[in-house]
Amino acid sequence: MALKLDGIAVAAAIKSDLKSRVSRLAARGVQAGLGTLLVGDDPGSSRYVAGKHKDCAEVGIRSLRRTLPADADFEQILSVVRDFNEDPACTGFIVQLPLPRGVDANAIIDSIDPAKDADGMHPYNLGELVLHPKGELSTPLPCTPRGVIELLKRYDIDLAGKRVCVLGRGITIGRTIGLLLTRNEVNATVTLCHTGTVDVHRHLREAEVIIAATGSAGIVTADDVAPGAVLVDVGVSRVQDPETGAWRIRGDIDPAAREQASAYTPNPGGVGPMTRAMLLSNVVEIAERGLA
């Protein structure tokens, strides 16, 4: 049977370690603090932000929540970002996307202090990741790519020299995970597939590791998977059961494909908890760097 890569269990272990590190920071007079800015009342975004603050409470990180109405304009949003940049109680923060139509999200992200970029997605931090493939990085890392690699590492899945096929080129995972996978310490060989790729199925079948991040339910089937491949399912879709009418979460990888695999991430319960754990890790590491 394929090995289930349990993101919930690994995230719990990471949070336990973070709790100890937060306590050590507190003993030195420092409290890590996560700031969040939520614009509007989208239920999905609201739940996601609430989950992040629940995680903060578990490990002892201070929560700093700011909310704005759905009709907030660019200057109002920018004002909150500037407040977080200047607030010493906030060691790292995020601006929850999407922002209202007409607001330049890229300009808002650019205005975040890179040293407080809890998501690791500021252009400066991504640039550091591009420029320094060797050695230690002193900037926050993108949460989901970092979470994927950490999960595989915790299960002793060695990626060195492995052929990794990444499906999807979104900035959150597809375009950024290759930067981590090709760092010297990981040393994988990466193929990035997208809607313009000719014969995607051939690339998938040749891969030893598949990382699917398209948001298209079941797009990777058992026929796409080589025997013994490792399957990492990042995509999230809500699909309706034709019989019951109930809505449920489905990933990009058809569960039947697991029969071909050596290991797989469940969805939900795989990459999602790891992303949240890496957000906390970034916040704590930012606080620790402030004492260095």
mmCIF file of C-alpha atoms in Angstrom:
data_model
loop_
_atom_site.group_PDB
_atom_site.id
_atom_site.type_symbol
_atom_site.label_atom_id
_atom_site.label_comp_id
_atom_site.label_asym_id
_atom_site.label_seq_id
_atom_site.Cartn_x
_atom_site.Cartn_y
_atom_site.Cartn_z
ATOM 1 C CA MET A 1 0.000 0.000 0.000
ATOM 2 C CA ALA A 2 1.108 3.560 -0.681
ATOM 3 C CA LEU A 3 2.353 5.558 2.295
ATOM 4 C CA LYS A 4 0.031 8.372 3.362
ATOM 5 C CA LEU A 5 1.935 11.582 4.016
ATOM 6 C CA ASP A 6 -0.069 12.924 6.924
ATOM 7 C CA GLY A 7 0.192 16.719 6.884
ATOM 8 C CA ILE A 8 -1.972 17.072 9.983
ATOM 9 C CA ALA A 9 0.376 14.970 12.109
ATOM 10 C CA VAL A 10 3.534 16.621 10.782
ATOM 11 C CA ALA A 11 2.071 20.109 11.211
ATOM 12 C CA ALA A 12 1.217 19.246 14.825
ATOM 13 C CA ALA A 13 4.829 18.234 15.460
ATOM 14 C CA ILE A 14 6.072 21.471 13.893
ATOM 15 C CA LYS A 15 3.690 23.535 16.012
ATOM 16 C CA SER A 16 4.892 21.736 19.147
ATOM 17 C CA ASP A 17 8.463 22.730 18.319
ATOM 18 C CA LEU A 18 7.378 26.295 17.537
ATOM 19 C CA LYS A 19 5.651 26.529 20.907
ATOM 20 C CA SER A 20 8.975 25.823 22.616
ATOM 21 C CA ARG A 21 10.757 28.389 20.456
ATOM 22 C CA VAL A 22 8.096 31.002 21.183
ATOM 23 C CA SER A 23 8.603 30.361 24.901
ATOM 24 C CA ARG A 24 12.354 30.880 24.520
ATOM 25 C CA LEU A 25 11.704 34.145 22.694
ATOM 26 C CA ALA A 26 9.376 35.272 25.480
ATOM 27 C CA ALA A 27 12.107 34.553 28.042
ATOM 28 C CA ARG A 28 14.237 37.070 26.156
ATOM 29 C CA GLY A 29 11.465 39.663 26.135
ATOM 30 C CA VAL A 30 10.208 39.063 22.587
ATOM 31 C CA GLN A 31 6.742 37.935 21.551
ATOM 32 C CA ALA A 32 6.202 36.821 17.972
ATOM 33 C CA GLY A 33 3.112 38.397 16.434
ATOM 34 C CA LEU A 34 1.162 37.588 13.271
ATOM 35 C CA GLY A 35 -0.845 40.342 11.645
ATOM 36 C CA THR A 36 -3.633 39.686 9.151
ATOM 37 C CA LEU A 37 -5.574 42.078 6.982
ATOM 38 C CA LEU A 38 -8.925 40.808 5.717
ATOM 39 C CA VAL A 39 -10.879 42.989 3.288
ATOM 40 C CA GLY A 40 -14.557 42.108 2.938
ATOM 41 C CA ASP A 41 -16.493 39.180 4.350
ATOM 42 C CA ASP A 42 -15.850 36.335 1.911
ATOM 43 C CA PRO A 43 -16.684 33.175 3.920
ATOM 44 C CA GLY A 44 -13.719 31.193 2.620
ATOM 45 C CA SER A 45 -11.226 33.951 3.349
ATOM 46 C CA SER A 46 -12.782 34.576 6.767
ATOM 47 C CA ARG A 47 -12.459 30.907 7.718
ATOM 48 C CA TYR A 48 -8.896 30.800 6.455
ATOM 49 C CA VAL A 49 -7.844 33.828 8.481
ATOM 50 C CA ALA A 50 -9.644 32.523 11.572
ATOM 51 C CA GLY A 51 -7.742 29.242 11.195
ATOM 52 C CA LYS A 52 -4.439 31.092 11.154
ATOM 53 C CA HIS A 53 -5.250 32.861 14.393
ATOM 54 C CA LYS A 54 -6.370 29.605 15.962
ATOM 55 C CA ASP A 55 -2.945 28.218 15.089
ATOM 56 C CA CYS A 56 -1.341 31.284 16.677
ATOM 57 C CA ALA A 57 -3.189 30.639 19.930
ATOM 58 C CA GLU A 58 -1.909 27.050 19.969
ATOM 59 C CA VAL A 59 1.747 28.068 19.881
ATOM 60 C CA GLY A 60 1.603 31.361 21.787
ATOM 61 C CA ILE A 61 1.966 33.813 18.900
ATOM 62 C CA ARG A 62 0.221 37.157 19.370
ATOM 63 C CA SER A 63 -2.666 37.778 16.947
ATOM 64 C CA LEU A 64 -3.145 41.178 15.382
ATOM 65 C CA ARG A 65 -6.296 41.266 13.261
ATOM 66 C CA ARG A 66 -7.377 44.093 11.015
ATOM 67 C CA THR A 67 -10.504 44.033 8.876
ATOM 68 C CA LEU A 68 -11.820 46.458 6.291
ATOM 69 C CA PRO A 69 -15.159 46.576 4.468
ATOM 70 C CA ALA A 70 -15.489 45.122 0.983
ATOM 71 C CA ASP A 71 -15.603 48.612 -0.531
ATOM 72 C CA ALA A 72 -12.252 49.654 0.985
ATOM 73 C CA ASP A 73 -10.070 51.499 -1.493
ATOM 74 C CA PHE A 74 -6.350 51.277 -2.216
ATOM 75 C CA GLU A 75 -5.338 54.006 0.230
ATOM 76 C CA GLN A 76 -7.284 52.457 3.104
ATOM 77 C CA ILE A 77 -5.649 49.088 2.519
ATOM 78 C CA LEU A 78 -2.223 50.668 2.115
ATOM 79 C CA SER A 79 -2.683 52.502 5.406
ATOM 80 C CA VAL A 80 -3.140 49.214 7.292
ATOM 81 C CA VAL A 81 -0.088 47.728 5.582
ATOM 82 C CA ARG A 82 1.966 50.717 6.685
ATOM 83 C CA ASP A 83 0.667 50.318 10.238
ATOM 84 C CA PHE A 84 1.822 46.686 10.307
ATOM 85 C CA ASN A 85 5.183 47.655 8.798
ATOM 86 C CA GLU A 86 5.761 50.092 11.643
ATOM 87 C CA ASP A 87 4.231 48.115 14.529
ATOM 88 C CA PRO A 88 6.965 46.396 16.599
ATOM 89 C CA ALA A 89 4.349 43.999 18.009
ATOM 90 C CA CYS A 90 3.882 42.592 14.497
ATOM 91 C CA THR A 91 6.847 40.405 13.523
ATOM 92 C CA GLY A 92 5.167 39.208 10.333
ATOM 93 C CA PHE A 93 1.896 39.752 8.525
ATOM 94 C CA ILE A 94 -0.201 38.817 5.513
ATOM 95 C CA VAL A 95 -2.738 40.558 3.330
ATOM 96 C CA GLN A 96 -5.458 38.016 2.590
ATOM 97 C CA LEU A 97 -6.224 37.756 -1.113
ATOM 98 C CA PRO A 98 -8.251 38.366 -3.192
ATOM 99 C CA LEU A 99 -8.628 42.101 -2.730
ATOM 100 C CA PRO A 100 -11.623 44.071 -4.041
ATOM 101 C CA ARG A 101 -11.901 44.523 -7.777
ATOM 102 C CA GLY A 102 -10.011 47.579 -8.928
ATOM 103 C CA VAL A 103 -7.407 47.422 -6.156
ATOM 104 C CA ASP A 104 -3.882 46.726 -7.426
ATOM 105 C CA ALA A 105 -2.975 43.671 -5.348
ATOM 106 C CA ASN A 106 0.605 43.638 -6.662
ATOM 107 C CA ALA A 107 1.157 47.217 -5.490
ATOM 108 C CA ILE A 108 -0.182 46.308 -2.057
ATOM 109 C CA ILE A 109 2.114 43.278 -1.795
ATOM 110 C CA ASP A 110 5.043 45.410 -2.953
ATOM 111 C CA SER A 111 4.349 47.827 -0.078
ATOM 112 C CA ILE A 112 4.875 45.113 2.572
ATOM 113 C CA ASP A 113 8.175 45.342 4.435
ATOM 114 C CA PRO A 114 10.045 42.285 3.016
ATOM 115 C CA ALA A 115 11.385 41.517 6.498
ATOM 116 C CA LYS A 116 7.778 41.118 7.729
ATOM 117 C CA ASP A 117 6.493 39.166 4.715
ATOM 118 C CA ALA A 118 4.985 36.153 6.488
ATOM 119 C CA ASP A 119 3.842 34.601 3.198
ATOM 120 C CA GLY A 120 7.324 34.781 1.682
ATOM 121 C CA MET A 121 5.873 36.150 -1.557
ATOM 122 C CA HIS A 122 7.295 39.671 -1.683
ATOM 123 C CA PRO A 123 9.310 40.273 -4.893
ATOM 124 C CA TYR A 124 12.441 40.992 -2.857
ATOM 125 C CA ASN A 125 12.201 37.668 -1.012
ATOM 126 C CA LEU A 126 11.485 35.729 -4.190
ATOM 127 C CA GLY A 127 14.457 37.482 -5.758
ATOM 128 C CA GLU A 128 16.684 36.348 -2.906
ATOM 129 C CA LEU A 129 15.471 32.806 -3.505
ATOM 130 C CA VAL A 130 16.374 33.081 -7.195
ATOM 131 C CA LEU A 131 19.805 34.592 -6.572
ATOM 132 C CA HIS A 132 20.991 32.314 -3.772
ATOM 133 C CA PRO A 133 20.512 28.609 -4.612
ATOM 134 C CA LYS A 134 23.227 27.605 -2.125
ATOM 135 C CA GLY A 135 23.548 27.975 1.620
ATOM 136 C CA GLU A 136 21.199 29.439 4.205
ATOM 137 C CA LEU A 137 18.582 32.041 3.355
ATOM 138 C CA SER A 138 17.777 34.846 5.775
ATOM 139 C CA THR A 139 14.461 35.774 4.144
ATOM 140 C CA PRO A 140 10.979 34.249 4.556
ATOM 141 C CA LEU A 141 10.178 31.366 2.191
ATOM 142 C CA PRO A 142 6.904 30.801 0.288
ATOM 143 C CA CYS A 143 4.679 28.834 2.644
ATOM 144 C CA THR A 144 3.118 26.186 0.405
ATOM 145 C CA PRO A 145 6.295 25.201 -1.495
ATOM 146 C CA ARG A 146 8.192 25.108 1.776
ATOM 147 C CA GLY A 147 5.442 22.997 3.327
ATOM 148 C CA VAL A 148 5.549 20.464 0.483
ATOM 149 C CA ILE A 149 9.301 19.990 0.755
ATOM 150 C CA GLU A 150 9.206 19.819 4.542
ATOM 151 C CA LEU A 151 6.479 17.165 4.440
ATOM 152 C CA LEU A 152 8.494 15.001 2.044
ATOM 153 C CA LYS A 153 11.595 15.496 4.169
ATOM 154 C CA ARG A 154 9.801 14.394 7.341
ATOM 155 C CA TYR A 155 8.979 11.109 5.617
ATOM 156 C CA ASP A 156 12.572 10.656 4.428
ATOM 157 C CA ILE A 157 11.660 11.022 0.763
ATOM 158 C CA ASP A 158 14.921 12.038 -0.900
ATOM 159 C CA LEU A 159 14.390 14.344 -3.861
ATOM 160 C CA ALA A 160 18.024 14.547 -4.977
ATOM 161 C CA GLY A 161 18.195 13.747 -8.684
ATOM 162 C CA LYS A 162 14.495 12.882 -8.839
ATOM 163 C CA ARG A 163 12.390 13.866 -11.839
ATOM 164 C CA VAL A 164 9.639 16.124 -10.474
ATOM 165 C CA CYS A 165 6.696 17.187 -12.619
ATOM 166 C CA VAL A 166 4.907 20.295 -11.352
ATOM 167 C CA LEU A 167 1.441 20.728 -12.832
ATOM 168 C CA GLY A 168 0.212 24.328 -12.782
ATOM 169 C CA ARG A 169 2.068 27.642 -12.955
ATOM 170 C CA GLY A 170 0.277 29.734 -10.341
ATOM 171 C CA ILE A 171 2.525 31.957 -8.252
ATOM 172 C CA THR A 172 1.471 30.387 -4.936
ATOM 173 C CA ILE A 173 3.033 27.021 -5.762
ATOM 174 C CA GLY A 174 3.666 26.158 -9.409
ATOM 175 C CA ARG A 175 6.028 28.981 -10.337
ATOM 176 C CA THR A 176 7.759 29.117 -6.955
ATOM 177 C CA ILE A 177 8.273 25.524 -5.872
ATOM 178 C CA GLY A 178 10.821 24.944 -8.616
ATOM 179 C CA LEU A 179 13.040 27.538 -6.927
ATOM 180 C CA LEU A 180 13.128 25.419 -3.771
ATOM 181 C CA LEU A 181 13.284 22.054 -5.528
ATOM 182 C CA THR A 182 16.353 23.092 -7.522
ATOM 183 C CA ARG A 183 18.295 24.508 -4.572
ATOM 184 C CA ASN A 184 21.504 22.580 -4.004
ATOM 185 C CA GLU A 185 20.247 21.128 -0.743
ATOM 186 C CA VAL A 186 17.263 19.521 -2.534
ATOM 187 C CA ASN A 187 18.738 19.015 -6.015
ATOM 188 C CA ALA A 188 15.694 17.764 -7.921
ATOM 189 C CA THR A 189 15.134 18.063 -11.664
ATOM 190 C CA VAL A 190 11.929 19.950 -12.396
ATOM 191 C CA THR A 191 9.523 20.024 -15.329
ATOM 192 C CA LEU A 192 6.837 22.720 -15.086
ATOM 193 C CA CYS A 193 3.698 21.839 -17.046
ATOM 194 C CA HIS A 194 0.801 24.174 -17.820
ATOM 195 C CA THR A 195 -1.975 24.754 -20.335
ATOM 196 C CA GLY A 196 0.551 25.370 -23.109
ATOM 197 C CA THR A 197 2.500 22.157 -22.517
ATOM 198 C CA VAL A 198 2.357 19.610 -25.338
ATOM 199 C CA ASP A 199 1.527 16.066 -24.160
ATOM 200 C CA VAL A 200 1.250 16.775 -20.441
ATOM 201 C CA HIS A 201 0.372 13.138 -19.796
ATOM 202 C CA ARG A 202 3.761 11.978 -21.095
ATOM 203 C CA HIS A 203 5.552 14.313 -18.689
ATOM 204 C CA LEU A 204 3.433 13.046 -15.809
ATOM 205 C CA ARG A 205 4.112 9.407 -16.645
ATOM 206 C CA GLU A 206 7.865 10.051 -16.751
ATOM 207 C CA ALA A 207 7.911 11.725 -13.347
ATOM 208 C CA GLU A 208 9.065 10.145 -10.111
ATOM 209 C CA VAL A 209 7.263 12.855 -8.152
ATOM 210 C CA ILE A 210 4.102 14.681 -9.246
ATOM 211 C CA ILE A 211 3.086 17.954 -7.620
ATOM 212 C CA ALA A 212 -0.368 18.901 -8.880
ATOM 213 C CA ALA A 213 -1.569 22.457 -8.297
ATOM 214 C CA THR A 214 -4.196 23.384 -10.884
ATOM 215 C CA GLY A 215 -7.453 23.448 -8.926
ATOM 216 C CA SER A 216 -9.006 21.020 -11.434
ATOM 217 C CA ALA A 217 -10.582 18.097 -9.598
ATOM 218 C CA GLY A 218 -9.183 14.701 -10.578
ATOM 219 C CA ILE A 219 -7.124 15.982 -13.508
ATOM 220 C CA VAL A 220 -4.331 13.488 -12.709
ATOM 221 C CA THR A 221 -5.589 9.949 -13.241
ATOM 222 C CA ALA A 222 -4.111 6.537 -12.549
ATOM 223 C CA ASP A 223 -3.020 6.310 -16.202
ATOM 224 C CA ASP A 224 -0.826 9.395 -15.663
ATOM 225 C CA VAL A 225 1.156 7.882 -12.803
ATOM 226 C CA ALA A 226 4.267 5.735 -13.109
ATOM 227 C CA PRO A 227 4.506 2.796 -10.682
ATOM 228 C CA GLY A 228 6.098 3.943 -7.435
ATOM 229 C CA ALA A 229 5.666 7.666 -8.026
ATOM 230 C CA VAL A 230 5.150 10.084 -5.141
ATOM 231 C CA LEU A 231 1.950 12.134 -5.439
ATOM 232 C CA VAL A 232 1.612 15.579 -3.889
ATOM 233 C CA ASP A 233 -1.882 17.026 -4.263
ATOM 234 C CA VAL A 234 -2.048 20.785 -3.755
ATOM 235 C CA GLY A 235 -5.157 21.608 -5.785
ATOM 236 C CA VAL A 236 -8.443 22.330 -4.020
ATOM 237 C CA SER A 237 -11.837 22.173 -5.705
ATOM 238 C CA ARG A 238 -15.368 22.069 -4.332
ATOM 239 C CA VAL A 239 -17.451 19.474 -6.137
ATOM 240 C CA GLN A 240 -21.056 18.472 -5.680
ATOM 241 C CA ASP A 241 -22.016 14.866 -5.140
ATOM 242 C CA PRO A 242 -24.514 14.030 -7.920
ATOM 243 C CA GLU A 243 -26.470 11.696 -5.645
ATOM 244 C CA THR A 244 -26.630 13.605 -2.354
ATOM 245 C CA GLY A 245 -26.082 17.147 -3.594
ATOM 246 C CA ALA A 246 -23.528 17.672 -0.817
ATOM 247 C CA TRP A 247 -20.413 19.712 -1.523
ATOM 248 C CA ARG A 248 -17.002 18.294 -0.695
ATOM 249 C CA ILE A 249 -13.330 19.032 -1.265
ATOM 250 C CA ARG A 250 -11.513 17.227 -4.047
ATOM 251 C CA GLY A 251 -7.905 17.485 -5.075
ATOM 252 C CA ASP A 252 -6.233 17.456 -8.469
ATOM 253 C CA ILE A 253 -5.244 13.797 -8.190
ATOM 254 C CA ASP A 254 -7.864 11.092 -8.582
ATOM 255 C CA PRO A 255 -7.732 8.847 -5.467
ATOM 256 C CA ALA A 256 -7.526 5.831 -7.784
ATOM 257 C CA ALA A 257 -4.042 7.006 -8.783
ATOM 258 C CA ARG A 258 -2.787 6.178 -5.297
ATOM 259 C CA GLU A 259 -2.823 2.489 -6.235
ATOM 260 C CA GLN A 260 0.125 3.203 -8.527
ATOM 261 C CA ALA A 261 2.004 5.364 -6.029
ATOM 262 C CA SER A 262 4.594 4.684 -3.350
ATOM 263 C CA ALA A 263 3.416 7.674 -1.294
ATOM 264 C CA TYR A 264 0.723 10.343 -1.510
ATOM 265 C CA THR A 265 -0.691 13.343 0.309
ATOM 266 C CA PRO A 266 -4.370 13.144 1.244
ATOM 267 C CA ASN A 267 -6.574 16.076 0.272
ATOM 268 C CA PRO A 268 -7.684 17.531 2.589
ATOM 269 C CA GLY A 269 -5.205 16.761 5.353
ATOM 270 C CA GLY A 270 -1.970 16.863 3.378
ATOM 271 C CA VAL A 271 -0.441 20.087 2.101
ATOM 272 C CA GLY A 272 -2.989 22.489 3.629
ATOM 273 C CA PRO A 273 -1.951 22.001 7.282
ATOM 274 C CA MET A 274 1.690 22.263 6.230
ATOM 275 C CA THR A 275 1.087 25.634 4.577
ATOM 276 C CA ARG A 276 -0.378 26.996 7.804
ATOM 277 C CA ALA A 277 2.491 25.548 9.842
ATOM 278 C CA MET A 278 5.041 27.193 7.547
ATOM 279 C CA LEU A 279 3.313 30.548 7.978
ATOM 280 C CA LEU A 280 3.835 30.219 11.731
ATOM 281 C CA SER A 281 7.423 29.134 11.142
ATOM 282 C CA ASN A 282 8.088 32.247 9.094
ATOM 283 C CA VAL A 283 6.680 34.485 11.823
ATOM 284 C CA VAL A 284 8.769 32.834 14.525
ATOM 285 C CA GLU A 285 11.912 32.881 12.398
ATOM 286 C CA ILE A 286 11.440 36.590 11.672
ATOM 287 C CA ALA A 287 11.263 37.214 15.437
ATOM 288 C CA GLU A 288 14.364 35.073 16.012
ATOM 289 C CA ARG A 289 16.309 36.920 13.319
ATOM 290 C CA GLY A 290 15.504 40.154 15.123
ATOM 291 C CA LEU A 291 17.581 38.906 18.076
ATOM 292 C CA ALA A 292 20.523 37.720 16.004
#
